[in-house]
mmCIF file of C-alpha atoms in Angstrom:
data_model
loop_
_atom_site.group_PDB
_atom_site.id
_atom_site.type_symbol
_atom_site.label_atom_id
_atom_site.label_comp_id
_atom_site.label_asym_id
_atom_site.label_seq_id
_atom_site.Cartn_x
_atom_site.Cartn_y
_atom_site.Cartn_z
ATOM 1 C CA MET D 1 -2.437 -13.698 -12.131
ATOM 2 C CA ASP D 2 0.178 -12.739 -9.572
ATOM 3 C CA VAL D 3 -0.052 -11.660 -5.935
ATOM 4 C CA THR D 4 -0.710 -7.974 -6.641
ATOM 5 C CA ASP D 5 -3.531 -8.841 -9.037
ATOM 6 C CA ARG D 6 -5.063 -11.098 -6.392
ATOM 7 C CA ILE D 7 -4.807 -8.360 -3.773
ATOM 8 C CA ALA D 8 -6.508 -5.869 -6.120
ATOM 9 C CA LYS D 9 -9.301 -8.386 -6.764
ATOM 10 C CA THR D 10 -9.649 -9.131 -3.032
ATOM 11 C CA PHE D 11 -10.192 -5.435 -2.345
ATOM 12 C CA HIS D 12 -12.543 -5.172 -5.389
ATOM 13 C CA MET D 13 -10.433 -2.404 -6.904
ATOM 14 C CA ASP D 14 -12.340 -1.161 -9.925
ATOM 15 C CA ASP D 15 -11.513 2.134 -11.679
ATOM 16 C CA GLU D 16 -13.671 4.177 -9.279
ATOM 17 C CA ALA D 17 -12.014 2.559 -6.240
ATOM 18 C CA TRP D 18 -8.561 3.378 -7.666
ATOM 19 C CA ARG D 19 -9.534 7.039 -8.161
ATOM 20 C CA ARG D 20 -10.844 7.183 -4.589
ATOM 21 C CA HIS D 21 -7.759 5.387 -3.254
ATOM 22 C CA ALA D 22 -5.620 8.028 -4.996
ATOM 23 C CA ASN D 23 -7.014 10.587 -2.550
ATOM 24 C CA PRO D 24 -4.112 11.533 -0.240
ATOM 25 C CA TRP D 25 -6.368 10.954 2.780
ATOM 26 C CA SER D 26 -6.770 7.338 1.691
ATOM 27 C CA VAL D 27 -3.024 6.865 1.296
ATOM 28 C CA TRP D 28 -2.017 8.448 4.596
ATOM 29 C CA THR D 29 -4.773 6.803 6.659
ATOM 30 C CA ARG D 30 -3.666 3.419 5.339
ATOM 31 C CA PHE D 31 -0.183 4.205 6.648
ATOM 32 C CA ALA D 32 -1.760 5.132 9.986
ATOM 33 C CA ALA D 33 -3.462 1.729 10.012
ATOM 34 C CA VAL D 34 -0.097 -0.059 10.329
ATOM 35 C CA PRO D 35 0.692 1.006 13.915
ATOM 36 C CA ALA D 36 -3.020 0.764 14.780
ATOM 37 C CA LEU D 37 -3.052 -2.868 13.640
ATOM 38 C CA LEU D 38 0.160 -3.651 15.530
ATOM 39 C CA VAL D 39 -1.230 -2.191 18.754
ATOM 40 C CA ALA D 40 -4.531 -4.007 18.192
ATOM 41 C CA ILE D 41 -2.720 -7.337 17.811
ATOM 42 C CA TRP D 42 -0.413 -6.610 20.749
ATOM 43 C CA SER D 43 -3.461 -5.775 22.876
ATOM 44 C CA ARG D 44 -4.151 -9.500 23.204
ATOM 45 C CA THR D 45 -1.755 -9.400 26.151
ATOM 46 C CA TRP D 46 -3.894 -6.741 27.873
ATOM 47 C CA ILE D 47 -7.460 -7.588 26.917
ATOM 48 C CA GLY D 48 -7.280 -11.183 25.711
ATOM 49 C CA TRP D 49 -9.884 -12.259 23.160
ATOM 50 C CA TRP D 50 -11.393 -8.762 23.227
ATOM 51 C CA SER D 51 -8.415 -7.789 21.069
ATOM 52 C CA LEU D 52 -10.328 -9.269 18.136
ATOM 53 C CA LEU D 53 -12.584 -6.213 18.262
ATOM 54 C CA PRO D 54 -9.882 -3.586 17.536
ATOM 55 C CA ILE D 55 -8.201 -5.977 15.085
ATOM 56 C CA GLY D 56 -11.509 -6.358 13.256
ATOM 57 C CA VAL D 57 -12.035 -2.602 13.195
ATOM 58 C CA VAL D 58 -8.611 -1.991 11.615
ATOM 59 C CA VAL D 59 -9.033 -4.808 9.067
ATOM 60 C CA ALA D 60 -12.520 -3.513 8.175
ATOM 61 C CA TRP D 61 -11.037 -0.034 7.734
ATOM 62 C CA LEU D 62 -8.419 -1.413 5.327
ATOM 63 C CA PHE D 63 -11.231 -2.829 3.155
ATOM 64 C CA VAL D 64 -13.379 0.318 3.332
ATOM 65 C CA ASN D 65 -10.513 2.803 2.979
ATOM 66 C CA PRO D 66 -10.100 2.718 -0.831
ATOM 67 C CA ARG D 67 -13.731 3.830 -1.187
ATOM 68 C CA ALA D 68 -14.047 6.181 1.786
ATOM 69 C CA PHE D 69 -12.754 9.387 0.212
ATOM 70 C CA PRO D 70 -13.718 11.468 -2.823
ATOM 71 C CA PRO D 71 -12.145 10.392 -6.112
ATOM 72 C CA VAL D 72 -9.117 12.131 -7.573
ATOM 73 C CA GLU D 73 -9.481 12.728 -11.299
ATOM 74 C CA HIS D 74 -6.279 14.725 -11.792
ATOM 75 C CA PRO D 75 -3.486 13.609 -9.469
ATOM 76 C CA GLU D 76 -1.499 16.552 -8.187
ATOM 77 C CA SER D 77 -0.179 15.382 -4.816
ATOM 78 C CA TRP D 78 2.760 13.038 -4.466
ATOM 79 C CA ALA D 79 0.545 10.331 -2.954
ATOM 80 C CA SER D 80 -2.077 10.625 -5.703
ATOM 81 C CA ARG D 81 0.505 10.419 -8.467
ATOM 82 C CA GLY D 82 1.973 7.357 -6.761
ATOM 83 C CA ILE D 83 -1.366 5.557 -6.706
ATOM 84 C CA TYR D 84 -1.995 6.440 -10.352
ATOM 85 C CA GLY D 85 1.488 5.100 -11.120
ATOM 86 C CA GLU D 86 0.690 1.884 -9.267
ATOM 87 C CA ARG D 87 -2.366 1.510 -11.466
ATOM 88 C CA VAL D 88 -0.194 1.917 -14.584
ATOM 89 C CA TRP D 89 2.137 -0.773 -13.224
ATOM 90 C CA LEU D 90 -0.725 -3.178 -12.567
ATOM 91 C CA ARG D 91 -2.340 -2.644 -15.961
ATOM 92 C CA ASP D 92 0.696 -2.780 -18.226
ATOM 93 C CA ARG D 93 3.901 -4.023 -16.645
ATOM 94 C CA ASP D 94 5.642 -4.128 -20.017
ATOM 95 C CA ARG D 95 5.670 -0.311 -19.975
ATOM 96 C CA VAL D 96 7.633 -0.282 -16.713
ATOM 97 C CA PRO D 97 11.338 0.412 -17.326
ATOM 98 C CA PRO D 98 13.744 -2.334 -16.187
ATOM 99 C CA ASP D 99 15.293 -0.137 -13.474
ATOM 100 C CA HIS D 100 11.835 0.401 -11.926
ATOM 101 C CA ARG D 101 11.139 -3.337 -12.037
ATOM 102 C CA ALA D 102 14.433 -4.123 -10.302
ATOM 103 C CA VAL D 103 13.771 -1.608 -7.530
ATOM 104 C CA LEU D 104 10.173 -2.802 -7.115
ATOM 105 C CA ARG D 105 11.408 -6.402 -6.731
ATOM 106 C CA LEU D 106 13.894 -5.229 -4.098
ATOM 107 C CA LEU D 107 11.100 -3.403 -2.264
ATOM 108 C CA VAL D 108 8.907 -6.503 -2.294
ATOM 109 C CA LEU D 109 11.808 -8.449 -0.767
ATOM 110 C CA LEU D 110 12.308 -5.738 1.881
ATOM 111 C CA GLY D 111 8.582 -5.823 2.608
ATOM 112 C CA LEU D 112 8.652 -9.601 3.085
ATOM 113 C CA VAL D 113 11.622 -9.362 5.461
ATOM 114 C CA ALA D 114 9.860 -6.557 7.352
ATOM 115 C CA PHE D 115 6.673 -8.607 7.553
ATOM 116 C CA GLY D 116 8.653 -11.533 8.937
ATOM 117 C CA LEU D 117 10.152 -9.290 11.625
ATOM 118 C CA ILE D 118 6.703 -7.964 12.505
ATOM 119 C CA VAL D 119 5.263 -11.474 12.823
ATOM 120 C CA TRP D 120 8.206 -12.594 14.958
ATOM 121 C CA GLY D 121 7.874 -9.528 17.183
ATOM 122 C CA LEU D 122 4.121 -9.936 17.614
ATOM 123 C CA VAL D 123 4.311 -13.671 18.321
ATOM 124 C CA ALA D 124 7.246 -13.367 20.720
ATOM 125 C CA LEU D 125 6.003 -10.045 22.148
ATOM 126 C CA ARG D 126 9.313 -8.382 21.344
ATOM 127 C CA VAL D 127 9.245 -4.657 20.772
ATOM 128 C CA TRP D 128 12.378 -4.202 18.659
ATOM 129 C CA PRO D 129 11.524 -6.592 15.781
ATOM 130 C CA THR D 130 7.949 -5.294 15.718
ATOM 131 C CA VAL D 131 8.953 -1.632 15.565
ATOM 132 C CA PHE D 132 11.945 -2.215 13.300
ATOM 133 C CA GLY D 133 9.874 -4.378 10.941
ATOM 134 C CA ALA D 134 7.088 -1.780 10.830
ATOM 135 C CA THR D 135 9.618 0.976 10.142
ATOM 136 C CA VAL D 136 11.227 -0.967 7.300
ATOM 137 C CA LEU D 137 7.788 -1.861 5.910
ATOM 138 C CA ILE D 138 6.626 1.768 5.913
ATOM 139 C CA LEU D 139 9.896 3.063 4.442
ATOM 140 C CA ALA D 140 9.767 0.409 1.703
ATOM 141 C CA GLN D 141 6.171 1.360 0.947
ATOM 142 C CA LEU D 142 7.074 5.067 0.784
ATOM 143 C CA TRP D 143 9.932 4.265 -1.590
ATOM 144 C CA ARG D 144 7.548 2.116 -3.643
ATOM 145 C CA ILE D 145 5.075 4.984 -3.923
ATOM 146 C CA ASP D 146 7.922 7.262 -4.962
ATOM 147 C CA ARG D 147 8.856 4.856 -7.769
ATOM 148 C CA PHE D 148 5.214 4.714 -8.844
ATOM 149 C CA THR D 149 5.116 8.525 -8.815
ATOM 150 C CA ARG D 150 8.020 8.597 -11.239
ATOM 151 C CA LEU D 151 6.300 5.967 -13.355
ATOM 152 C CA TRP D 152 3.138 8.112 -13.486
ATOM 153 C CA GLU D 153 5.157 11.204 -14.414
ATOM 154 C CA ASN D 154 6.599 9.298 -17.383
ATOM 155 C CA ALA D 155 3.347 7.569 -18.364
ATOM 156 C CA ARG D 156 0.709 10.257 -17.805
ATOM 157 C CA PRO D 157 -1.194 11.693 -20.747
ATOM 158 C CA GLY D 158 0.825 14.425 -22.414
ATOM 159 C CA ALA D 159 4.194 13.183 -21.127
ATOM 160 C CA ALA D 160 6.840 12.368 -23.702
ATOM 161 C CA GLY D 161 6.268 8.722 -24.562
ATOM 162 C CA GLY D 162 3.287 8.775 -22.199
ATOM 163 C CA ALA D 163 0.909 5.890 -21.692
ATOM 164 C CA GLY D 164 -2.273 7.899 -21.359
ATOM 165 C CA ALA D 165 -4.412 5.087 -22.735
ATOM 166 C CA ALA D 166 -2.933 2.614 -20.249
ATOM 167 C CA THR D 167 -4.098 4.696 -17.278
ATOM 168 C CA ARG D 168 -7.738 5.055 -18.191
#
């Protein structure tokens, strides 16, 4: 079991949760949670220990989010196809072409660097590493979703060489 499997288990991501998470509202509100979390953490300088309240609200939202929206049975939007593609990747990594795997590894590395910048910026109360790290993190995540969208397009039922059984 690797990190992504552990994250999926932490969030209790069953098939229904994945279909709900594929709702574009779920995807885009999770992106909106990034700056909200950064401001909530930064707010410790303004409101002290009370900052735990907005931090807790954002973290709670991140746990509730995958179940908060109606399920998507047939992904049509870019975001929905990306989440369905992520599910294919998690279920059967052997079906992922080598070029996708290489890019996904690069994006994980970019995400780790971005996370490090965010932590540094939040600890040191420096704006530039916080904002730059968040920007890199979001761009890497968007690129990751795009790769998963391509994976879904190649693996969906009815696609040439599709992996329809792997997505159900």
